C-alpha positions as protocol buffer text, in pm:
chain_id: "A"
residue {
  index: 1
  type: UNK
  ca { x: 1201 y: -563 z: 1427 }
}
residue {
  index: 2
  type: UNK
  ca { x: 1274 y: -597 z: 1104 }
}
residue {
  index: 3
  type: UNK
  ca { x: 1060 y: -308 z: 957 }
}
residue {
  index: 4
  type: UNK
  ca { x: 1210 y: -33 z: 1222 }
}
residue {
  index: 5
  type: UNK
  ca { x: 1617 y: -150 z: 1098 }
}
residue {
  index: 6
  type: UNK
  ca { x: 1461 y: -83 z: 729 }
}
residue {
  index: 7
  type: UNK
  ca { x: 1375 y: 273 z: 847 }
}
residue {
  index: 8
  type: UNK
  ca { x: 1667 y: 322 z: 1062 }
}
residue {
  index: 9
  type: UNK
  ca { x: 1852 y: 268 z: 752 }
}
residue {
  index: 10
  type: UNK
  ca { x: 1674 y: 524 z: 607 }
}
residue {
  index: 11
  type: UNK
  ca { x: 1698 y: 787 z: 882 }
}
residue {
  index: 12
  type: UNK
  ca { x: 1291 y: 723 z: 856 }
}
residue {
  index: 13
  type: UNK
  ca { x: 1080 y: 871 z: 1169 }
}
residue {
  index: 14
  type: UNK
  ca { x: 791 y: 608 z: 1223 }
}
residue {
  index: 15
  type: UNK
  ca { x: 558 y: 477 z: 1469 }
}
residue {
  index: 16
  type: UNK
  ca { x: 495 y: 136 z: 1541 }
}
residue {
  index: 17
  type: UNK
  ca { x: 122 y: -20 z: 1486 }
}
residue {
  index: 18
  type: UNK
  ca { x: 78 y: -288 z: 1788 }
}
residue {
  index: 19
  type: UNK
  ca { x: -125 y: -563 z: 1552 }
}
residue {
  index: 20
  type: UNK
  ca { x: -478 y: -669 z: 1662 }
}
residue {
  index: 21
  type: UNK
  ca { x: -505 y: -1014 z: 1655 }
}
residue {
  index: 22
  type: UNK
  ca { x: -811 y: -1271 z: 1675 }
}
residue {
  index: 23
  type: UNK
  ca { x: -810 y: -1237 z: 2051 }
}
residue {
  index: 24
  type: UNK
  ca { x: -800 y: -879 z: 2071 }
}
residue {
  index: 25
  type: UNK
  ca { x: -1060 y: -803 z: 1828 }
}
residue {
  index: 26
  type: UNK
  ca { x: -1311 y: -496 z: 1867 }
}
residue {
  index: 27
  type: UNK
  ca { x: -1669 y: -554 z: 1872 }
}
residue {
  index: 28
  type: UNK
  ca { x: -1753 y: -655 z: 1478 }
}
residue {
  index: 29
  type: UNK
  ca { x: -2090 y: -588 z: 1309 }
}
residue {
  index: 30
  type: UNK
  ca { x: -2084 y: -744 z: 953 }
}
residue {
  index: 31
  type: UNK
  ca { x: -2357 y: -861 z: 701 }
}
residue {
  index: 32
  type: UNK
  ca { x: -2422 y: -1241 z: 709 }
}
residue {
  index: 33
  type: UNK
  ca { x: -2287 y: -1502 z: 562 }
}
residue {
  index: 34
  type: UNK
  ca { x: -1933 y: -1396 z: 512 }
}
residue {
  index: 35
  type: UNK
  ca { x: -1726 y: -1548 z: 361 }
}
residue {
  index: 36
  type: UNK
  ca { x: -1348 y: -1360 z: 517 }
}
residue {
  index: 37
  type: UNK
  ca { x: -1136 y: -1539 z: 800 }
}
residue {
  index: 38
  type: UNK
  ca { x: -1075 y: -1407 z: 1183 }
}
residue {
  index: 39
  type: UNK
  ca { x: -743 y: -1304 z: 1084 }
}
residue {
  index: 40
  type: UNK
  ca { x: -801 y: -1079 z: 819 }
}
residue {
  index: 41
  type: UNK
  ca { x: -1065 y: -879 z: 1017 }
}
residue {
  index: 42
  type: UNK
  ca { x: -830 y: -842 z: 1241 }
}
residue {
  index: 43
  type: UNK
  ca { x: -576 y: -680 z: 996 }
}
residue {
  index: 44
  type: UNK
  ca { x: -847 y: -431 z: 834 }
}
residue {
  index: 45
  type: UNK
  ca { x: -869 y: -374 z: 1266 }
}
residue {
  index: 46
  type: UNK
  ca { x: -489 y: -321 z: 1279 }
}
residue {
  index: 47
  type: UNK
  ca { x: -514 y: -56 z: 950 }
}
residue {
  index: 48
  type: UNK
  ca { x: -823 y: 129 z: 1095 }
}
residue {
  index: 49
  type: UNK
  ca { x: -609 y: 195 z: 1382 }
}
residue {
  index: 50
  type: UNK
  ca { x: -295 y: 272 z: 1232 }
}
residue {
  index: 51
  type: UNK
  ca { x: -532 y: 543 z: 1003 }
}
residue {
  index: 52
  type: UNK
  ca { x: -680 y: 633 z: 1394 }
}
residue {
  index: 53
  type: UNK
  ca { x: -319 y: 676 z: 1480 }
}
residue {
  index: 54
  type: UNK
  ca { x: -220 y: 884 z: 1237 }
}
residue {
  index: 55
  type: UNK
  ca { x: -542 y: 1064 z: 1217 }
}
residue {
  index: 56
  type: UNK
  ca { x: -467 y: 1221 z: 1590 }
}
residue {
  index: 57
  type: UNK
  ca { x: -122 y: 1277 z: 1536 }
}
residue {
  index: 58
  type: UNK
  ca { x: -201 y: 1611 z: 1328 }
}
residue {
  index: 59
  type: UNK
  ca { x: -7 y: 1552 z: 1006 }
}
residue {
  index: 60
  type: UNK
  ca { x: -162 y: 1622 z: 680 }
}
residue {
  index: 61
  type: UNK
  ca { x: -65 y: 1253 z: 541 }
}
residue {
  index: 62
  type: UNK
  ca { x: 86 y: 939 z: 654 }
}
residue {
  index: 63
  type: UNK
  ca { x: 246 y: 657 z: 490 }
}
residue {
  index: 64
  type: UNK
  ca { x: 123 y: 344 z: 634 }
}
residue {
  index: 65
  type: UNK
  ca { x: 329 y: 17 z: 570 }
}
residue {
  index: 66
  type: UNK
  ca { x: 261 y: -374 z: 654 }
}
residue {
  index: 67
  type: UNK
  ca { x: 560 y: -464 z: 836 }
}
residue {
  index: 68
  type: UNK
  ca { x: 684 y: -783 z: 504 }
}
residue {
  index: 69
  type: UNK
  ca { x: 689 y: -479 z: 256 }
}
residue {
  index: 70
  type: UNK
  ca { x: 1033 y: -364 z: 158 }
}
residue {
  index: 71
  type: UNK
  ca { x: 1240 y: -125 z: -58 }
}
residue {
  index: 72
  type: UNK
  ca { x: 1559 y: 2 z: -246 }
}
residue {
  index: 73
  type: UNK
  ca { x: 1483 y: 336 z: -217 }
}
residue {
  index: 74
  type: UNK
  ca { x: 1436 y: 597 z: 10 }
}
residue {
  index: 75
  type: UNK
  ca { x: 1198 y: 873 z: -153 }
}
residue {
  index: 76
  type: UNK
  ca { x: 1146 y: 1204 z: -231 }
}
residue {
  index: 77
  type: UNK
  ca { x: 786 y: 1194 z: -91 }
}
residue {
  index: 78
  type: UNK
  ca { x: 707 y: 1557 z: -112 }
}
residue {
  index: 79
  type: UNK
  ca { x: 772 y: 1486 z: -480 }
}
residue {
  index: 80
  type: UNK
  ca { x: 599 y: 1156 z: -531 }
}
residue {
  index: 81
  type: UNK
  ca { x: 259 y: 1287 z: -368 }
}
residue {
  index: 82
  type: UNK
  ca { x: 282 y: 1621 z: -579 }
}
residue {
  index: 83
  type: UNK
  ca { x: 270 y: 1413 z: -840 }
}
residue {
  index: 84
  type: UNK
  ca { x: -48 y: 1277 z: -800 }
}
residue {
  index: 85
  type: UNK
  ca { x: -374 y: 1382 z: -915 }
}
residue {
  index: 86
  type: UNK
  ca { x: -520 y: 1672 z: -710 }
}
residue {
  index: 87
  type: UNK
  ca { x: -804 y: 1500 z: -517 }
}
residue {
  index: 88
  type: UNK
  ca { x: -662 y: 1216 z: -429 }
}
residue {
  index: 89
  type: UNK
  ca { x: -679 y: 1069 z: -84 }
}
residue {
  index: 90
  type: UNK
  ca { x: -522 y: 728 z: -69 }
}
residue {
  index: 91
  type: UNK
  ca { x: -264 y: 631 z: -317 }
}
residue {
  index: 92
  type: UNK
  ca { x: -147 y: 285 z: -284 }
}
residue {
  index: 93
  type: UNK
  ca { x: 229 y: 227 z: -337 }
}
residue {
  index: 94
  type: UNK
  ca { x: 250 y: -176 z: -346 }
}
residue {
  index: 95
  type: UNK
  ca { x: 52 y: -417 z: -553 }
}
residue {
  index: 96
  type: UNK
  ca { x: 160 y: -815 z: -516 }
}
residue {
  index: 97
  type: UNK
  ca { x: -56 y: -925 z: -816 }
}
residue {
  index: 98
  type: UNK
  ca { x: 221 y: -1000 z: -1072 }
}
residue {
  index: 99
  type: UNK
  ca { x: 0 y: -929 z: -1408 }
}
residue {
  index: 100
  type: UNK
  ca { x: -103 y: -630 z: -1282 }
}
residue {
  index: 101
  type: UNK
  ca { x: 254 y: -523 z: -1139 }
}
residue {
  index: 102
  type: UNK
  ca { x: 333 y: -582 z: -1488 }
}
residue {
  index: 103
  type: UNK
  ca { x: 77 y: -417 z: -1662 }
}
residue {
  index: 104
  type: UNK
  ca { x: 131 y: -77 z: -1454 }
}
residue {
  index: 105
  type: UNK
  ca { x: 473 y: -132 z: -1501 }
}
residue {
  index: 106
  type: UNK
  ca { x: 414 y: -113 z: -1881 }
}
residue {
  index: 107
  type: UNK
  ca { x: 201 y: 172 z: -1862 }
}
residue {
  index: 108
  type: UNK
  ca { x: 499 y: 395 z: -1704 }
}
residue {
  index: 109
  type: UNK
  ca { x: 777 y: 272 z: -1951 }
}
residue {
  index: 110
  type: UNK
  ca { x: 589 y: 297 z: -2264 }
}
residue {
  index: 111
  type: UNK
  ca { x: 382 y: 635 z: -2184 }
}
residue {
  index: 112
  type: UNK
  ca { x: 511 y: 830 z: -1869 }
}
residue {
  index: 113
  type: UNK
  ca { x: 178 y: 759 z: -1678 }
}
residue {
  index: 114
  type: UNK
  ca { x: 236 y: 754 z: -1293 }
}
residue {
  index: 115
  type: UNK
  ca { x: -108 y: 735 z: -1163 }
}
residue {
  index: 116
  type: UNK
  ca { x: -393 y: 514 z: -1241 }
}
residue {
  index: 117
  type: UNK
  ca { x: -707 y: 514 z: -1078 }
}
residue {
  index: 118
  type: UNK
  ca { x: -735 y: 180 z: -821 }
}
residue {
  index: 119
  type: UNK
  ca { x: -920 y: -110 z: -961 }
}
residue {
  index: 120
  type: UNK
  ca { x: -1018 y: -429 z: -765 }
}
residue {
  index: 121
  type: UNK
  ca { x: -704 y: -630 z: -926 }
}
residue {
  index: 122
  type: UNK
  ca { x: -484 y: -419 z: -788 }
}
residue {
  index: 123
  type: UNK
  ca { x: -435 y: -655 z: -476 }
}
residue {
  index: 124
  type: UNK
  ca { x: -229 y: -524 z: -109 }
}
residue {
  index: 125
  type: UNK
  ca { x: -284 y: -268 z: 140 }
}
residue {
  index: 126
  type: UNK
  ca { x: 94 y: -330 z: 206 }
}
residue {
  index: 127
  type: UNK
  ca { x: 189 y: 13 z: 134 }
}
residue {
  index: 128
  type: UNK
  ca { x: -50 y: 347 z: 120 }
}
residue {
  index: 129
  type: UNK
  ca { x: -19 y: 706 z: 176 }
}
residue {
  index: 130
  type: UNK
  ca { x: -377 y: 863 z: 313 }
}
residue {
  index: 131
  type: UNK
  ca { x: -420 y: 1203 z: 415 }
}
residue {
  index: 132
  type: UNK
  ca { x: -657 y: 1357 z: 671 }
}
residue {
  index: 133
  type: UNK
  ca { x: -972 y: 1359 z: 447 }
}
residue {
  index: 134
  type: UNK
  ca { x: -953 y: 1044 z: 363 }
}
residue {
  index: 135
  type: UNK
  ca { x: -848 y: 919 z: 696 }
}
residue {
  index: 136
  type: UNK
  ca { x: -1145 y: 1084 z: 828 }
}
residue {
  index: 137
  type: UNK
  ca { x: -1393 y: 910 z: 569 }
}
residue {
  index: 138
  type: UNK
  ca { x: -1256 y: 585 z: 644 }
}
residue {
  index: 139
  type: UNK
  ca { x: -1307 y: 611 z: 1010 }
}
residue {
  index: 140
  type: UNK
  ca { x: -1667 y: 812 z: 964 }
}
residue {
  index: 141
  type: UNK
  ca { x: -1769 y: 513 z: 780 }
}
residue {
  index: 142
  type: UNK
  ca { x: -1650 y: 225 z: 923 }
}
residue {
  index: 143
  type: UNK
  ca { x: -1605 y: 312 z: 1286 }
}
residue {
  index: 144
  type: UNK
  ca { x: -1850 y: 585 z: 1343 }
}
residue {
  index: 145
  type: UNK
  ca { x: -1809 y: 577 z: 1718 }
}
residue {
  index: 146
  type: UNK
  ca { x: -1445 y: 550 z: 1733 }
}
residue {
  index: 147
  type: UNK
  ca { x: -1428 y: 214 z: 1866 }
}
residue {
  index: 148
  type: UNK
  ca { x: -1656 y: -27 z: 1731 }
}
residue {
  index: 149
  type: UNK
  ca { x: -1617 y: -178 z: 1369 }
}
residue {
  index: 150
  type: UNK
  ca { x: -1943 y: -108 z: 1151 }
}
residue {
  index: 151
  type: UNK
  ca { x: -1902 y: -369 z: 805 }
}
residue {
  index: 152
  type: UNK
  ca { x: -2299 y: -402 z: 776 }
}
residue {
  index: 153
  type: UNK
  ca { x: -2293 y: -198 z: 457 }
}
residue {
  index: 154
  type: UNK
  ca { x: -2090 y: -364 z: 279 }
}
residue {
  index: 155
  type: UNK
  ca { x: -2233 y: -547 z: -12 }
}
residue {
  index: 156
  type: UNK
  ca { x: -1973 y: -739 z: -132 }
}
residue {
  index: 157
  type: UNK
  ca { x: -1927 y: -1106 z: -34 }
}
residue {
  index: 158
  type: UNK
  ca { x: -1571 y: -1214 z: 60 }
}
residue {
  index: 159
  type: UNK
  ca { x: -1461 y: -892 z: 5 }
}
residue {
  index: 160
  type: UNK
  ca { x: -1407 y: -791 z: 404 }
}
residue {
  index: 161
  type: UNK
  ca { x: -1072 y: -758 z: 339 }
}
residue {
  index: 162
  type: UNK
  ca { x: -838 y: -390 z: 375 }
}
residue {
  index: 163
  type: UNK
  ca { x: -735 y: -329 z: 53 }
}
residue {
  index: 164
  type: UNK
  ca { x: -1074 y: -326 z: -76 }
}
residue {
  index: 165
  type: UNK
  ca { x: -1230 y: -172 z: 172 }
}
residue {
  index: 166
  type: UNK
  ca { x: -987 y: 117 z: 198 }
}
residue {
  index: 167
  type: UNK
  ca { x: -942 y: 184 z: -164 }
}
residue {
  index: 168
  type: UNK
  ca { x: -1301 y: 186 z: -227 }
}
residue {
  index: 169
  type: UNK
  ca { x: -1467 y: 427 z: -28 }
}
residue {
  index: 170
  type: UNK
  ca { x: -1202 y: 623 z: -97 }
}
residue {
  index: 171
  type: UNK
  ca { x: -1044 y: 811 z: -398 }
}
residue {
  index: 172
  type: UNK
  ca { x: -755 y: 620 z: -429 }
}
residue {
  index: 173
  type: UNK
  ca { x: -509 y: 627 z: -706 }
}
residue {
  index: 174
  type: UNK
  ca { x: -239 y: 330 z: -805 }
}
residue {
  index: 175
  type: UNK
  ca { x: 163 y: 424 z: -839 }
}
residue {
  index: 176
  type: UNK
  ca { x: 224 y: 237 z: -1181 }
}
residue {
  index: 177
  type: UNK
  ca { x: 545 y: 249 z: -1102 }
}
residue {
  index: 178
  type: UNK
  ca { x: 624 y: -51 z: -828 }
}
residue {
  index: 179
  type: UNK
  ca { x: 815 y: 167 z: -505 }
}
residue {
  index: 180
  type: UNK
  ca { x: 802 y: -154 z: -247 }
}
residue {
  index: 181
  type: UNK
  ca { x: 750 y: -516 z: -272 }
}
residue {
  index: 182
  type: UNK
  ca { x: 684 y: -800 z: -67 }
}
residue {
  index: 183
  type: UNK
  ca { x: 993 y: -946 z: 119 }
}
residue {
  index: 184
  type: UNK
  ca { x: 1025 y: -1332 z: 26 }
}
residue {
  index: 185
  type: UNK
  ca { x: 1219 y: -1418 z: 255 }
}
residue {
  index: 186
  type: UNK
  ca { x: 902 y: -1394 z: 524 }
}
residue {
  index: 187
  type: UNK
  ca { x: 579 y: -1624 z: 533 }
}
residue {
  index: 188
  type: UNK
  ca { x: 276 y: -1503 z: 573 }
}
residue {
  index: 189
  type: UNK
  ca { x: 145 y: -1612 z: 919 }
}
residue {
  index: 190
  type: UNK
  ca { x: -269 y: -1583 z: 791 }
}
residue {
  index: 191
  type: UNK
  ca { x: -235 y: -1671 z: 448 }
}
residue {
  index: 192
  type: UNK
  ca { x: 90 y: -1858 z: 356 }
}
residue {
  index: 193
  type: UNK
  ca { x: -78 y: -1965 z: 18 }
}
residue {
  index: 194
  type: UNK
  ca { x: -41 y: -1627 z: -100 }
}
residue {
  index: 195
  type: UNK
  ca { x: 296 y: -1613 z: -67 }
}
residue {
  index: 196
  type: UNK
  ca { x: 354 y: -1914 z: -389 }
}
residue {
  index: 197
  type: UNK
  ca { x: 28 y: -1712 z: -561 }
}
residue {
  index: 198
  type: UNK
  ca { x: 99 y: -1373 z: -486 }
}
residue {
  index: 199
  type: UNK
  ca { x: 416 y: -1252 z: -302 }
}
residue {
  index: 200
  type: UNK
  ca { x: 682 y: -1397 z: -422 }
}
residue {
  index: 201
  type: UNK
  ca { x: 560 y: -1348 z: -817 }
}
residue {
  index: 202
  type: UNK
  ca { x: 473 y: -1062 z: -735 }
}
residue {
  index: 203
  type: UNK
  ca { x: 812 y: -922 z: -573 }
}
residue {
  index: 204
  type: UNK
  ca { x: 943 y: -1089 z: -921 }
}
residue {
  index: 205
  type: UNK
  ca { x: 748 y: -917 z: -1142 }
}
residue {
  index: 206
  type: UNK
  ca { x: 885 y: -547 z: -948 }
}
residue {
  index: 207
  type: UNK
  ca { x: 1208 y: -662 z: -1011 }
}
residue {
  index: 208
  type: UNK
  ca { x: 1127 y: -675 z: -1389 }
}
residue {
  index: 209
  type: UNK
  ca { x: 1003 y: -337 z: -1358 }
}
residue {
  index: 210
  type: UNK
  ca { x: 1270 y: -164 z: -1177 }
}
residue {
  index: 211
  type: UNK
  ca { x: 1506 y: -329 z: -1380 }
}
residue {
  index: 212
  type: UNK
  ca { x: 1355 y: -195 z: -1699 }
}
residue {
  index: 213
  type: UNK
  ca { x: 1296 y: 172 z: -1545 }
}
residue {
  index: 214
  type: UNK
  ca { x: 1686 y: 149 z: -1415 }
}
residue {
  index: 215
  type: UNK
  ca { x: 1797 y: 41 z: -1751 }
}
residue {
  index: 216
  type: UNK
  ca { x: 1642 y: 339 z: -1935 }
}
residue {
  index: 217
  type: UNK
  ca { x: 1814 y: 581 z: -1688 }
}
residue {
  index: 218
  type: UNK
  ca { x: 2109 y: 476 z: -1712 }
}
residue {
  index: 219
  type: UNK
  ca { x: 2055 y: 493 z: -2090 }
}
residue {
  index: 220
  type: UNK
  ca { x: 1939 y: 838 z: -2101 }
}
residue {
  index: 221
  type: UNK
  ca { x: 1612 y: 703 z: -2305 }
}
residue {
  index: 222
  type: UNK
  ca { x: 1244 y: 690 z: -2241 }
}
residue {
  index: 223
  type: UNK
  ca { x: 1052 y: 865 z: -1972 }
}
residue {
  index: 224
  type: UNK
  ca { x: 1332 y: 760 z: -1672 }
}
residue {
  index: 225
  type: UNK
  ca { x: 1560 y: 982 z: -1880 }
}
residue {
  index: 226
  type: UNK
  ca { x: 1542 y: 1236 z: -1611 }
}
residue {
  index: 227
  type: UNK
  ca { x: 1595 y: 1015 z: -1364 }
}
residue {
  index: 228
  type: UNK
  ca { x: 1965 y: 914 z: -1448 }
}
residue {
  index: 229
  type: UNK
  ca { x: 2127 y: 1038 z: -1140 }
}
residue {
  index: 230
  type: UNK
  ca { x: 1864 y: 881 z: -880 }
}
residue {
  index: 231
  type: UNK
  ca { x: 1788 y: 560 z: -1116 }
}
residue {
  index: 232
  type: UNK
  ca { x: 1440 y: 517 z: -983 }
}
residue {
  index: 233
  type: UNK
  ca { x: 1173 y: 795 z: -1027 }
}
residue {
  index: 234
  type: UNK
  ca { x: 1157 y: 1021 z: -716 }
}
residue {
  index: 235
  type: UNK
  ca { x: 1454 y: 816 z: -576 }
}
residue {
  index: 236
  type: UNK
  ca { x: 1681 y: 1015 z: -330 }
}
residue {
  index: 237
  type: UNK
  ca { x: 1933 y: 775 z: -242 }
}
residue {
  index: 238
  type: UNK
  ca { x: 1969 y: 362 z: -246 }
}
residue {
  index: 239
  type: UNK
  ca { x: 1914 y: 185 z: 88 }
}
């Protein structure tokens, strides 16, 4: 697999979500209409049970990872979640909207902000860390018997989708700065539209970033100044 050579690179422990699919969907109770495809219930499924998963394995927090996310970097996590603001539970690590890849980007490079606090634009549950209270109001809420998936309160039409339902019944917090991005050389097997709207301008637009953050490293300049020896904030070592 793909993902699992990334992390062997990277001398990465992990565990391996098996995806639910169409077919092997859990019983499903959402609000009609709807307006959200088979497919992408069954990747909120896959999350909720990668959150399960990690939820019983007795660590405090997890990083949990789409398997067409990549990075440069292997990171000083420790570091990266201290940095955060102290009640956070998720923070999301990969956006694939390009303007607002940008736009974060901007905010890092021109002020030092690292954290914003997750708005609806900020598309992708591609890459998250969650810890155990916010693993365990995720679950509580939308599989209360530990099986079954409960969507009938959500009040938001087309919006049955993982990013959005993670991030907001949660308090989740936005990297500015972009740590993975979508790999372009993949397709996306239940949206491959996204990948020409999304993915690919989006993995673009990270490349502007880092290139920017790298350049005022290496520079000794600007709020990467610190960073000179690692060339990407919390960076331990290129992959």
């Amino acid at each position: 697999m793909l993902i699992e050579a990334y992390f062997a690179r990277g001398g990465v422990a992990n565990s391996r979500v098996e995806a639910i699919t169409p077919e092997s969907l859990p019983r499903i109770s959402v609000r009609k209409p709807f307006a959200n495809s088979i497919p992408e219930l069954a990747i909120l499924t896959s999350h909720l049970d990668a959150i399960g998963m990690a939820c019983q394995s007795g660590h405090e927090t997890a990083v949990i990872m789409e398997d067409d996310v990549r990075s440069r970097y292997v990171f000083d996590a420790l570091t990266l979640i201290s940095s955060a603001p102290h009640d956070w539970e998720i923070l999301q690590l990969h956006v694939s909207n390009r303007p607002v890849v940008l736009e974060l980007g901007e905010m890092y490079l021109r002020h030092g902000v690292l954290w914003h606090e997750w708005e609806p634009t900020c598309y992708s549950a591609g890459a998250y860390v969650i810890n155990r209270k916010g693993a365990a109001r995720i679950l509580s809420h939308y599989r209360p018997n530990g099986t079954d998936i409960d969507l009938t309160g959500v009040h938001a039409f087309g919006k049955l989708v993982a990013d959005h339902l993670l991030y907001r019944r949660s308090c989740c917090y936005t990297a500015t700065i972009p740590y993975f991005m979508n790999d372009i050389a993949l397709t996306s097997t239940h949206a491959p539209h996204r990948d020409e709207t999304h993915h690919r301008p989006g993995a673009l637009g990270v490349e502007s970033i880092m290139q920017q953050i790298e350049s005022q490293a290496v520079a000794g300049s600007g709020h990467a100044r610190p960073l000179l020896q690692a060339g990407y904030p919390f960076a331990l070592r290129a992959l």
